[in-house]
Coordinates of C-alpha atoms in Angstrom, one line a residue:
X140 CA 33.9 -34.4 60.7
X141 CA 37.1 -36.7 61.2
X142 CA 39.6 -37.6 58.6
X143 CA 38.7 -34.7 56.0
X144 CA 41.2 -33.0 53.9
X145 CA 42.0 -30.7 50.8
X146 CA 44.8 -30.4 48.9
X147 CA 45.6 -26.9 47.4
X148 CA 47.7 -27.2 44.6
X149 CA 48.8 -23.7 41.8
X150 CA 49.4 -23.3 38.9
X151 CA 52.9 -22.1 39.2
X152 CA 55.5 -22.2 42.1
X153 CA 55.1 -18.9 44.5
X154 CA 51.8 -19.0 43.3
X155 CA 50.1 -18.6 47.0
X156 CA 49.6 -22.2 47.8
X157 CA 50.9 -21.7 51.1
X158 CA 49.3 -18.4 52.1
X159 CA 46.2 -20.1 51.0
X160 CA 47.0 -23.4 52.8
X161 CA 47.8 -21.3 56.1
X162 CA 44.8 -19.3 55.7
X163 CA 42.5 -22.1 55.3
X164 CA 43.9 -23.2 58.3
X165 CA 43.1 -20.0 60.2
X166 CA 39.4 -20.0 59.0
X167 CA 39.0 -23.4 60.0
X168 CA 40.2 -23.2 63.5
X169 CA 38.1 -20.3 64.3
X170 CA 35.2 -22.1 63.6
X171 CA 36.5 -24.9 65.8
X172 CA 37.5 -27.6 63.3
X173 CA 40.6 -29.4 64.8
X174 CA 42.9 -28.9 61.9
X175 CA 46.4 -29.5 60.8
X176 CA 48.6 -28.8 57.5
X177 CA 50.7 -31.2 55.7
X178 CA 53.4 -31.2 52.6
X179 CA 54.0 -34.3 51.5
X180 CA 57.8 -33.0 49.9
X181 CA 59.0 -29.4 50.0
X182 CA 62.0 -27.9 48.9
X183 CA 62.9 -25.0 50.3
X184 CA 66.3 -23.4 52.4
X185 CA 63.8 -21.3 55.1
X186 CA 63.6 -24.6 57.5
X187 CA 62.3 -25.0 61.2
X188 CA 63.3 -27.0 64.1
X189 CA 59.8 -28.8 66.2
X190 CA 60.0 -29.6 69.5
X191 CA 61.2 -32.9 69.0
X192 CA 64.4 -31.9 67.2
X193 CA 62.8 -32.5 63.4
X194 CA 63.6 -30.4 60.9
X195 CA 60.7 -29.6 58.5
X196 CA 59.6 -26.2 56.0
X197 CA 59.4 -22.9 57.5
X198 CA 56.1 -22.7 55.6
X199 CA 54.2 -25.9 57.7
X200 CA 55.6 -24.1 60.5
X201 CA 53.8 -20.9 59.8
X202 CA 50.8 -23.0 58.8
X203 CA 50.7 -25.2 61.8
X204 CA 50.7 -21.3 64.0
X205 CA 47.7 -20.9 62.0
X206 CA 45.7 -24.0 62.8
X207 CA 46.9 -23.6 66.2
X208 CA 49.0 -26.7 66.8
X209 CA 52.4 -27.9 67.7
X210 CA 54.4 -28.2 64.2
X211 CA 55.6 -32.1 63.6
X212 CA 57.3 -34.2 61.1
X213 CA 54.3 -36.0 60.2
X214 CA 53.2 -32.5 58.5
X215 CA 56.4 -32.5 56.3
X216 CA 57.9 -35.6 56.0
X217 CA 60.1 -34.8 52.9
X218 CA 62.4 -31.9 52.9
X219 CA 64.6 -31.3 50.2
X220 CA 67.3 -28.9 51.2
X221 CA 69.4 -27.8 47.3
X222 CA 73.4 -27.7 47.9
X223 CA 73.6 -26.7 44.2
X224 CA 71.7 -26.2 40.8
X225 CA 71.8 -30.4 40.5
X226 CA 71.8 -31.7 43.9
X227 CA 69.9 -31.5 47.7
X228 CA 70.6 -33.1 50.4
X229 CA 67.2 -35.0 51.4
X230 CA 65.7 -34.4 55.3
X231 CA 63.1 -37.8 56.0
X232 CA 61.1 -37.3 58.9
X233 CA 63.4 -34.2 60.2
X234 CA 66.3 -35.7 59.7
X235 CA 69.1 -35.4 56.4
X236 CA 69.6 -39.3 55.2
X237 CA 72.1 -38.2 52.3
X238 CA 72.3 -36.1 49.5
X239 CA 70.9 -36.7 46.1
X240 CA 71.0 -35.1 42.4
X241 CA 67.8 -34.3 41.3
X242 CA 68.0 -36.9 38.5
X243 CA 68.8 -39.7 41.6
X244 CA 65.6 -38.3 43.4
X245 CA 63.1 -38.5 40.5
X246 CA 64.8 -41.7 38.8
X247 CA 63.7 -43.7 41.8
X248 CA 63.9 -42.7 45.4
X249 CA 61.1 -40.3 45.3
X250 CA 58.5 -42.7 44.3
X251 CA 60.0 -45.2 47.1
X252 CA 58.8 -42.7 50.1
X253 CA 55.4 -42.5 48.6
X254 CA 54.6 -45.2 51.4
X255 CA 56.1 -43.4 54.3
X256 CA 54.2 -40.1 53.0
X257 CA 50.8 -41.7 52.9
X258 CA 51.9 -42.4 56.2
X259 CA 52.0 -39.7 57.2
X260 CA 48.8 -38.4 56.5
X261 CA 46.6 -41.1 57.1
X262 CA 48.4 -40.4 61.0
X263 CA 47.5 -37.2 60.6
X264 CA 43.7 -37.6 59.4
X265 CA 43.0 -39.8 62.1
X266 CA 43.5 -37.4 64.1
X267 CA 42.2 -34.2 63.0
X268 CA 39.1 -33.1 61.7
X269 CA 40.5 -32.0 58.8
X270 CA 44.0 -31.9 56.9
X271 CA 44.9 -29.6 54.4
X272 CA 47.3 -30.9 52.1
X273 CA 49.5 -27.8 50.1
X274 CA 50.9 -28.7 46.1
X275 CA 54.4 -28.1 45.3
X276 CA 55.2 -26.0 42.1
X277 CA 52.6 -27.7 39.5
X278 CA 50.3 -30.8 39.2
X279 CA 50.8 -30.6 35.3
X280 CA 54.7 -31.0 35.4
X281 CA 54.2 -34.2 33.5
X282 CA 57.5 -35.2 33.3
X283 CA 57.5 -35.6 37.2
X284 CA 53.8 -37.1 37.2
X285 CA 55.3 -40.9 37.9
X286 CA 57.3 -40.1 40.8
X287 CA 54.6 -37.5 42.0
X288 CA 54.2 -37.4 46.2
X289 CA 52.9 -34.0 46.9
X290 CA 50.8 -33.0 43.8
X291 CA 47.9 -35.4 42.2
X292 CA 50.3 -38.3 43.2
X293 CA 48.9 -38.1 47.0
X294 CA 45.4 -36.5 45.8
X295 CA 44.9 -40.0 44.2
X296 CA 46.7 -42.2 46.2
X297 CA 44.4 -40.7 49.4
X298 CA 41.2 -39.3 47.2
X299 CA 41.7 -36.2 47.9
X300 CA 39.7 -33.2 46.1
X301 CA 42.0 -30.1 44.8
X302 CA 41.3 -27.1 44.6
X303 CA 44.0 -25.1 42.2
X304 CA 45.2 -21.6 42.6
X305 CA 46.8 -18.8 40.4
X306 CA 48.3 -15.7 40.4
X307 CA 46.7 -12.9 38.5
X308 CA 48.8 -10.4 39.5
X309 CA 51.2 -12.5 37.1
X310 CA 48.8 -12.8 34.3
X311 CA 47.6 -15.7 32.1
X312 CA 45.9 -16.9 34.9
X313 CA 42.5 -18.4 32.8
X314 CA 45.7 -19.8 30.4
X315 CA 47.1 -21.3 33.6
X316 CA 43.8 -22.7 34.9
X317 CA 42.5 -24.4 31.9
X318 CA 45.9 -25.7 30.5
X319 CA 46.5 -27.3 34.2
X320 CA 43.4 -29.2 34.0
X321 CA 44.0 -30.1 30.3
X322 CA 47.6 -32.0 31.2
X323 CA 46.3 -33.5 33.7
X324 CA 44.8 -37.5 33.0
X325 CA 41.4 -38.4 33.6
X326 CA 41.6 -39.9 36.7
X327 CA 43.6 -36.6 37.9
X328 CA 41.2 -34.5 36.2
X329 CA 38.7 -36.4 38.1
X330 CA 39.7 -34.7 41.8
X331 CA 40.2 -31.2 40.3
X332 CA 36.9 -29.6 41.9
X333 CA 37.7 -25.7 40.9
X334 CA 39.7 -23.2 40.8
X335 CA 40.9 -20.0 43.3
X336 CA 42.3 -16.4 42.2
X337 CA 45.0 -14.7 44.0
X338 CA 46.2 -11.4 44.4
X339 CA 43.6 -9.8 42.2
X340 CA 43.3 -5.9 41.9
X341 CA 40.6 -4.0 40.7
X342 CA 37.0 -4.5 40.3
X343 CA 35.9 -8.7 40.4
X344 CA 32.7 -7.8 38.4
X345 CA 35.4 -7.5 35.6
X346 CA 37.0 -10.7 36.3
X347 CA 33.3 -12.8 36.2
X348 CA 32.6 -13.3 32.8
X349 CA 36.0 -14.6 32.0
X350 CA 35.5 -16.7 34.9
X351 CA 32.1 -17.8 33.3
X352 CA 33.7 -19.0 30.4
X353 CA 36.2 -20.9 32.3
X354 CA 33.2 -22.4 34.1
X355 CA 31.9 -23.6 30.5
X356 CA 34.7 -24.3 29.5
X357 CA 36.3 -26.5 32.2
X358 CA 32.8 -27.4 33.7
X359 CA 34.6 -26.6 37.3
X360 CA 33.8 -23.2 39.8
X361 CA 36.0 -20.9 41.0
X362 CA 35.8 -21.0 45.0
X363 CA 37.2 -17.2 45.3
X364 CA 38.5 -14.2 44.0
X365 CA 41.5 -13.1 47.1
X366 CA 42.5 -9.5 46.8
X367 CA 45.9 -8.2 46.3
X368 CA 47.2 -8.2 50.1
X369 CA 49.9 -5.9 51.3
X370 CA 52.5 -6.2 53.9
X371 CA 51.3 -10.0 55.4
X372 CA 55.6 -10.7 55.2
X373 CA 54.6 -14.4 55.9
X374 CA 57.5 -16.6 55.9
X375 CA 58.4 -17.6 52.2
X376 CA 59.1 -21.1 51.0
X377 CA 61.3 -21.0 47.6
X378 CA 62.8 -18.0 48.5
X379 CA 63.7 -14.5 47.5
X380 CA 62.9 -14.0 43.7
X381 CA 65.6 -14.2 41.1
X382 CA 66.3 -10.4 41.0
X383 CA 67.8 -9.1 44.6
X384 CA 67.9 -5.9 43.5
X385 CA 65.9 -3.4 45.6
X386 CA 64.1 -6.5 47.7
X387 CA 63.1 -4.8 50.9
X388 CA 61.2 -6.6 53.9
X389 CA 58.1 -5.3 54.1
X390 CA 57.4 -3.9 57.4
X391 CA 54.9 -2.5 59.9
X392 CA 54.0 1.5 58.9
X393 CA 54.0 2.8 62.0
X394 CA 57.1 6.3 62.5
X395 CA 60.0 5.5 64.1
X396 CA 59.8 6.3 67.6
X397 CA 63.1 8.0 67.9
X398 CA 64.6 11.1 65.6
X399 CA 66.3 8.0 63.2
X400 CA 65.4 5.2 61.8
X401 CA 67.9 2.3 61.6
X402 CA 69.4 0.8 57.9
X403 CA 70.4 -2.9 57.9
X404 CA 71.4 -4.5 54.9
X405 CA 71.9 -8.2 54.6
X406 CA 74.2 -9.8 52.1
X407 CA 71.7 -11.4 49.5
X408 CA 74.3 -15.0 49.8
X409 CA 74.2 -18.0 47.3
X410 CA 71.8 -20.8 49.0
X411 CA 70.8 -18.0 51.3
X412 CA 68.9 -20.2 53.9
X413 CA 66.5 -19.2 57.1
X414 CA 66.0 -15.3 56.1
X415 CA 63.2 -15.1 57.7
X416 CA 65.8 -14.2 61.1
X417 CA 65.4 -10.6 59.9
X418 CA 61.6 -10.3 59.9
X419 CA 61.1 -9.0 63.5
X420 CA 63.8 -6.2 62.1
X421 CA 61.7 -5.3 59.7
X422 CA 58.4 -5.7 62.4
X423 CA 60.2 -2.7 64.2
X424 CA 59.2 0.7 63.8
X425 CA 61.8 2.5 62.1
X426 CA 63.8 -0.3 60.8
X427 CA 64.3 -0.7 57.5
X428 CA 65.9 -4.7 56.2
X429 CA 66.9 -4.4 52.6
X430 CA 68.9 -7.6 50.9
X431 CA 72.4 -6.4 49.0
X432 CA 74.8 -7.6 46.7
X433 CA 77.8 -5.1 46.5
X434 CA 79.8 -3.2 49.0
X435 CA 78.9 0.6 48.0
X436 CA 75.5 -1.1 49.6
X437 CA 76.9 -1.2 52.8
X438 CA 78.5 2.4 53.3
X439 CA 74.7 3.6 54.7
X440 CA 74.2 0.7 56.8
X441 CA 73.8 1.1 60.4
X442 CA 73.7 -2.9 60.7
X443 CA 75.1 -5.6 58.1
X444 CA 73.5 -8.9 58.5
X445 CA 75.5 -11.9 57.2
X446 CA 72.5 -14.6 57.1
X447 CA 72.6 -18.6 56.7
X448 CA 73.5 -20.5 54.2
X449 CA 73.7 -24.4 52.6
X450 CA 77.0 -23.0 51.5
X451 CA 79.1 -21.4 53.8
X452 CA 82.5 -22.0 51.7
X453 CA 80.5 -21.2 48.5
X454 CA 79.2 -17.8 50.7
X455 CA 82.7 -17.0 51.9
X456 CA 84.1 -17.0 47.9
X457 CA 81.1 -15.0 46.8
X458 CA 81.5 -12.2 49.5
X459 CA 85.3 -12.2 48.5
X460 CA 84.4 -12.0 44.7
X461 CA 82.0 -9.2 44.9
X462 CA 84.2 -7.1 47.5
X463 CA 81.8 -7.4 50.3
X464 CA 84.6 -9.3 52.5
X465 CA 86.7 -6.1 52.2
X466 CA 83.6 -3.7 52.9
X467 CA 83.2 -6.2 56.2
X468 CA 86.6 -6.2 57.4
X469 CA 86.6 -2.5 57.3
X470 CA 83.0 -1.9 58.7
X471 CA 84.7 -4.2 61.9
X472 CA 87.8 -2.3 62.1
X473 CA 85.7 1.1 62.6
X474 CA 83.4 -0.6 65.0
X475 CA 80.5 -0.6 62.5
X476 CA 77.8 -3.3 63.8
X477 CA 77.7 -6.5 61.6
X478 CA 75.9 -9.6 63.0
X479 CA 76.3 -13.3 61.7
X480 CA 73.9 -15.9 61.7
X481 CA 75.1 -19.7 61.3
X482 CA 76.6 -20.2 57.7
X483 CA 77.4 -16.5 58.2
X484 CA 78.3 -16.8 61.8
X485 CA 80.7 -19.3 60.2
X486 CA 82.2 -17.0 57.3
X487 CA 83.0 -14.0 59.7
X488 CA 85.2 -16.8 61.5
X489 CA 89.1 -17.2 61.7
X490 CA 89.2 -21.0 59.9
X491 CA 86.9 -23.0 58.2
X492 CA 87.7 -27.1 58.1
X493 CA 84.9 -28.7 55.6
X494 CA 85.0 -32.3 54.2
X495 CA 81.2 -32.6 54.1
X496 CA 79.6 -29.5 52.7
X497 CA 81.5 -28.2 49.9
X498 CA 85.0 -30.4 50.2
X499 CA 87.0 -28.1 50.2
X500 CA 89.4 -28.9 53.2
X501 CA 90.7 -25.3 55.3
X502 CA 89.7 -22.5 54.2
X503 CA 90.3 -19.2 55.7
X504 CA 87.3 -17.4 57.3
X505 CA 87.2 -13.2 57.2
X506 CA 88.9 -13.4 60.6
X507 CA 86.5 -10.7 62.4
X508 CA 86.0 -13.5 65.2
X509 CA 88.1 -15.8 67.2
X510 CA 86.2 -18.8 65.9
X511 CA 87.3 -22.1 64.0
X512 CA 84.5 -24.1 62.6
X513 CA 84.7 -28.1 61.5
X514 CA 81.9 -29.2 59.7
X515 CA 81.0 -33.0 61.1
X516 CA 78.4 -35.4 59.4
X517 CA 76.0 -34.7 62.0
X518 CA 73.4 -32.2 61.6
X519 CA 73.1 -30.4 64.9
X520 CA 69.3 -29.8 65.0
X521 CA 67.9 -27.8 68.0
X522 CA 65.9 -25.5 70.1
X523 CA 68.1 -23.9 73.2
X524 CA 67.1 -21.3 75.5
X525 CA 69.4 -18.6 76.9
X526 CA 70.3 -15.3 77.8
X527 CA 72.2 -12.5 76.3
X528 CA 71.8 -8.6 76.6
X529 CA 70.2 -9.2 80.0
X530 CA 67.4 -10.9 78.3
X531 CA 65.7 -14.1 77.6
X532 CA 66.3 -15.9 74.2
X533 CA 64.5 -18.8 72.4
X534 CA 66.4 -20.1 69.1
X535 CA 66.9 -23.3 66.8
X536 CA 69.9 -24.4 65.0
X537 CA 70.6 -26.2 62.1
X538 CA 73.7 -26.7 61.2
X539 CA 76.6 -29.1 60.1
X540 CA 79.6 -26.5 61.3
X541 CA 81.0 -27.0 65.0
X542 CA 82.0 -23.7 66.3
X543 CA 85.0 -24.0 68.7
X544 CA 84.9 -20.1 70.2
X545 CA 88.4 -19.3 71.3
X546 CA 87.4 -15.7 72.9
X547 CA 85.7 -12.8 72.3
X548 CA 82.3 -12.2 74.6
X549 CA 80.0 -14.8 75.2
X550 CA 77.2 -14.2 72.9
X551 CA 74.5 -16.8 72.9
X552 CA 76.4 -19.9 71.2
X553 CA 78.8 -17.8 69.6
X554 CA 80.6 -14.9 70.8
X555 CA 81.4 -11.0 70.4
X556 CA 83.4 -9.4 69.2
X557 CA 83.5 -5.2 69.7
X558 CA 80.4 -4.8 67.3
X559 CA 81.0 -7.6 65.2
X560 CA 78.5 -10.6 67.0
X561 CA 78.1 -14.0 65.6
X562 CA 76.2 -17.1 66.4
X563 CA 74.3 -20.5 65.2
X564 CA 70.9 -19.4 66.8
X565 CA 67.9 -18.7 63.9
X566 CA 65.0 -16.9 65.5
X567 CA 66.8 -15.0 68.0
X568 CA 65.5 -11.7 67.2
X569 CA 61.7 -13.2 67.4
X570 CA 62.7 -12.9 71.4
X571 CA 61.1 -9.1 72.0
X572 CA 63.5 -8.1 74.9
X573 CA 66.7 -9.6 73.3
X574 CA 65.6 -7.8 69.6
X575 CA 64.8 -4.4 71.2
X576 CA 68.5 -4.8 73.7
X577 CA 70.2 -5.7 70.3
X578 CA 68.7 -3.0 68.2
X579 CA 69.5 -0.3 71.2
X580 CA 73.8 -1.9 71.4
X581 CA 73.6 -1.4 67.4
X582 CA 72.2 2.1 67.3
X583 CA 74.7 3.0 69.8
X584 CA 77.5 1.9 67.7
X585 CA 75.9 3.1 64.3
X586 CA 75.8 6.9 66.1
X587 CA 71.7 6.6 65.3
X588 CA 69.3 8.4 67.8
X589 CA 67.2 5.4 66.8
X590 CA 64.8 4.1 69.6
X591 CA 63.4 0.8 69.5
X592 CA 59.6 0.7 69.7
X593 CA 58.8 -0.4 73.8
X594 CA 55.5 -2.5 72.7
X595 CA 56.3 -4.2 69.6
X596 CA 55.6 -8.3 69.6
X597 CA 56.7 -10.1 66.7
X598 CA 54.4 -13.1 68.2
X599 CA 51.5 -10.5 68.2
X600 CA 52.4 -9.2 64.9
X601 CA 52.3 -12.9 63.2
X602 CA 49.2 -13.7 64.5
X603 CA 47.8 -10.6 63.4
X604 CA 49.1 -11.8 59.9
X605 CA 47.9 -15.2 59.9
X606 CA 44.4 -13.9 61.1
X607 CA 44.7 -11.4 57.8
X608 CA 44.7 -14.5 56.1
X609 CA 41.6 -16.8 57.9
X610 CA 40.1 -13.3 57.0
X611 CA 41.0 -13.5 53.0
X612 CA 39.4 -16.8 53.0
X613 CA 36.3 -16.2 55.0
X614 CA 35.7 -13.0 53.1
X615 CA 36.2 -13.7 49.4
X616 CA 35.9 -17.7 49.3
X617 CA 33.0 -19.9 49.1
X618 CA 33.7 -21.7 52.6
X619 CA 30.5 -23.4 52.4
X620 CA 31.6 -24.8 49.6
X621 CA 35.3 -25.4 50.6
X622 CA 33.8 -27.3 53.6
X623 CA 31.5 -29.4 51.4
X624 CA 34.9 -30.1 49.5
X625 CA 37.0 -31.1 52.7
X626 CA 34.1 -33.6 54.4
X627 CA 32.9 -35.1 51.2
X628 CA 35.7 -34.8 48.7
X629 CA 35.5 -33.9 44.9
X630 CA 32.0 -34.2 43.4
X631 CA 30.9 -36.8 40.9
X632 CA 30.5 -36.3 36.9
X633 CA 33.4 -33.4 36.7
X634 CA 33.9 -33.5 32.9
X635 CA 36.8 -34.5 31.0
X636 CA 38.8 -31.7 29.5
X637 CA 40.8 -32.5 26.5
X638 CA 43.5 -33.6 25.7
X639 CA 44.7 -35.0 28.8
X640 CA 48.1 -36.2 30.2
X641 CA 50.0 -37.3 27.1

């Protein structure tokens, strides 16, 4: 097999396209298929820095772990980053080329980097075995079909079969299946070869004659029924849900190891970017990451994580409107850990000087470090190495905002500053030694007996995760089937169901 590919496309956005995608990806390689992932556009704030200094989705990231390759820009050429409700700034090939409102993007431009995103796959289809292409919110969003380059606009442009999935834990999902196909044209219809089920609970037998009727009624299989699966944490693509409000990282069930466990709450930020950082918290034992949006949050917090953001001015207001400055200021001035991470690494600054991001000129940071920050036109996109704690440190930054550190500690990029530390490094905590050094300074200062765990690997743990999900797909899939569907593409006479795209 050479060239092959699949594109999995849902019914909705957070659907499980990319959980699927990944997992495909996992099943795949284990049976020795050289495969890699792709995403034609994505938008999404969780972003990744390859090897090259690209910038591309978290989520093609995660999926390229699980087909066991080096991530590229080739598997996400298009990365649309949003600065507001209206615009995004657009990332081509991993790196930003301007900003955009989103009637700029679909009134023209998008359909101009179809080219470049065919591109992009044909590269990558001649050379792996197989490609698996992953959707982006809908295929039946019909008033984006002309523009299309991720959903039935690449499937037709490169023949490839889809296979749509949905999310029955949701409901609606026979609704969502059958009106899909029914907006969709003929020629789209055409490359729809079935459907998949996620996150169903309970007994399948129950699901099968509704599945049946879908079968009549749609003339297309369903290629799987996946269970409901707890705790995978996987890193999310859209972000946190609308609702903040009692959010918690899942995390590993294993006891603390000391007598207390350790309570970090991060500030839940407008364009809240990279939040992944605080997964390999939560991966400790006894650590528990929940996201927060007013200061009586923070009283109980033994760590307060001010994460990333596409808006570290628009951040910096928020925090001040919702008291959470104040509860910061005074967690620093009793020596209470907080920790910021680039657009927050920013905020806990002295001075802020931004004509690019938000415009706004100067604006005064919370003054818990000795840091002034000018935002340049530049996007500085890398992957350093250090040391800090006594221990070895791998990150990437992304970021706009120069940080001129005018004392403190050293502290990675950033500095320190009693127990308030800052810096531009994402991933940071992914580095074992470093995390479990970090997590020992911040008990200390908290006044928790809390003892990080001496043999916990976030690496380990992720591809524990990602081999849940080659497991989900060899287990409750047709994969003969899927792999008929990836050499050969979508099978002939799949009927026409009415009415069609309007």
């Amino acid at each position: 097999m050479r060239g092959g590919g699949l594109l999995v496309a849902g019914t909705t956005s957070d659907a499980g396209k990319s959980v699927v995608t990944a997992g495909i990806c996992r099943w795949l390689v284990r049976q020795g298929v050289k495969v890699a992932p792709f995403k034609g556009q994505n938008m999404s704030l969780n972003s990744f820095v390859t090897r090259e200094g690209a910038e591309i989705g978290r989520a093609q990231a995660m999926q390229a772990q699980a087909a066991r390759v080096e991530p590229t820009a080739l598997m996400n050429p298009v990365l649309l980053k949003p600065g507001s409700d209206r615009s995004s700034q657009v990332v081509l090939m991993g790196r930003p080329v301007g900003e955009l409102s989103a009637r700029g993007y679909h009134g023209g431009r998008q359909k101009e980097l179809l080219e470049p995103v065919l591109a992009c796959l044909e590269e990558l289809r001649g050379t792996y075995d197989a490609v698996i292409c992953e959707g982006a919110g809908s295929p039946a969003e019909i008033n984006l079909r002309r523009t299309d380059i991720v959903n039935m606009g690449i499937a037709r442009a490169a023949k490839l079969p889809v296979v749509v999935v949905g999310d029955i834990d949701r409901g609606g999902v026979f609704a969502q299946f059958f009106g899909t196909t029914a907006l969709l044209s003929p020629e789209d219809q055409s490359l729809v070869a079935g459907y998949l089920v996620n996150k169903f609970r309970g007994d399948v037998t129950l699901l099968e004659p509704g599945l049946d009727m879908l079968h009549g009624l749609t003339g297309r299989r369903t290629f799987g029924v996946l269970p409901y699966a707890h705790g995978l944490g996987i890193d999310e693509e859209d972000g946190l849900r609308v609702s903040l409000r009692g959010t918690v990282r899942e995390s590993v069930v294993a006891p603390p190891v000391g007598a207390d466990v350790l309570r970090v709450a991060v500030c839940a930020v407008p364009l809240m970017s990279n939040f992944t950082d605080v997964d390999a918290l939560a991966a400790e034992p006894g650590v528990v990451v929940r996201f927060v949006d007013r200061p009586e949050e923070l009283v109980d917090a033994d760590l307060v994580v001010v994460p990333g953001t596409r808006g570290t001015v628009r951040a910096l207001a928020w925090l001040r409107e919702r008291g959470l400055a104040e509860a910061l200021v005074r967690r620093a001035a009793e020596g209470r850990p907080v920790l910021g991470v680039c657009g927050g690494f920013q905020a806990l600054g002295e001075r802020i000087e931004d004509e690019v991001e938000s415009k706004a000129g100067v604006v005064d940071g919370l003054g818990l470090l000795p840091v002034r920050v000018r935002f340049g036109i530049e996007k500085t996109l890398a992957r350093p190495v250090g040391e800090a704690l006594g221990e070895r440190v791998e990150g990437y930054e992304i970021h706009h905002g120069v940080a001129d550190v005018r004392g403190g500690e050293p502290f990675l990029d950033g500095c320190r500053v009693g127990s308030v530390w800052g810096t531009h490094w994402h991933g940071s905590l992914e580095s074992d030694g470093f995390r479990r050094a970090f997590l020992r300074e911040v008990a200390a200062a908290a006044g928790r007996r809390f003892v990080p765990a001496p043999d916990t690997s976030f690496g380990a743990l992720r591809e524990e995760q990602l081999d849940r999900l080659g497991d989900l797909i060899e287990e409750h899939a047709d994969t003969d089937a899927l792999l008929r569907l990836i050499e050969r593409g979508a099978p002939e006479g799949l009927p026409f169901v009415p009415p069609g795209a309007p």
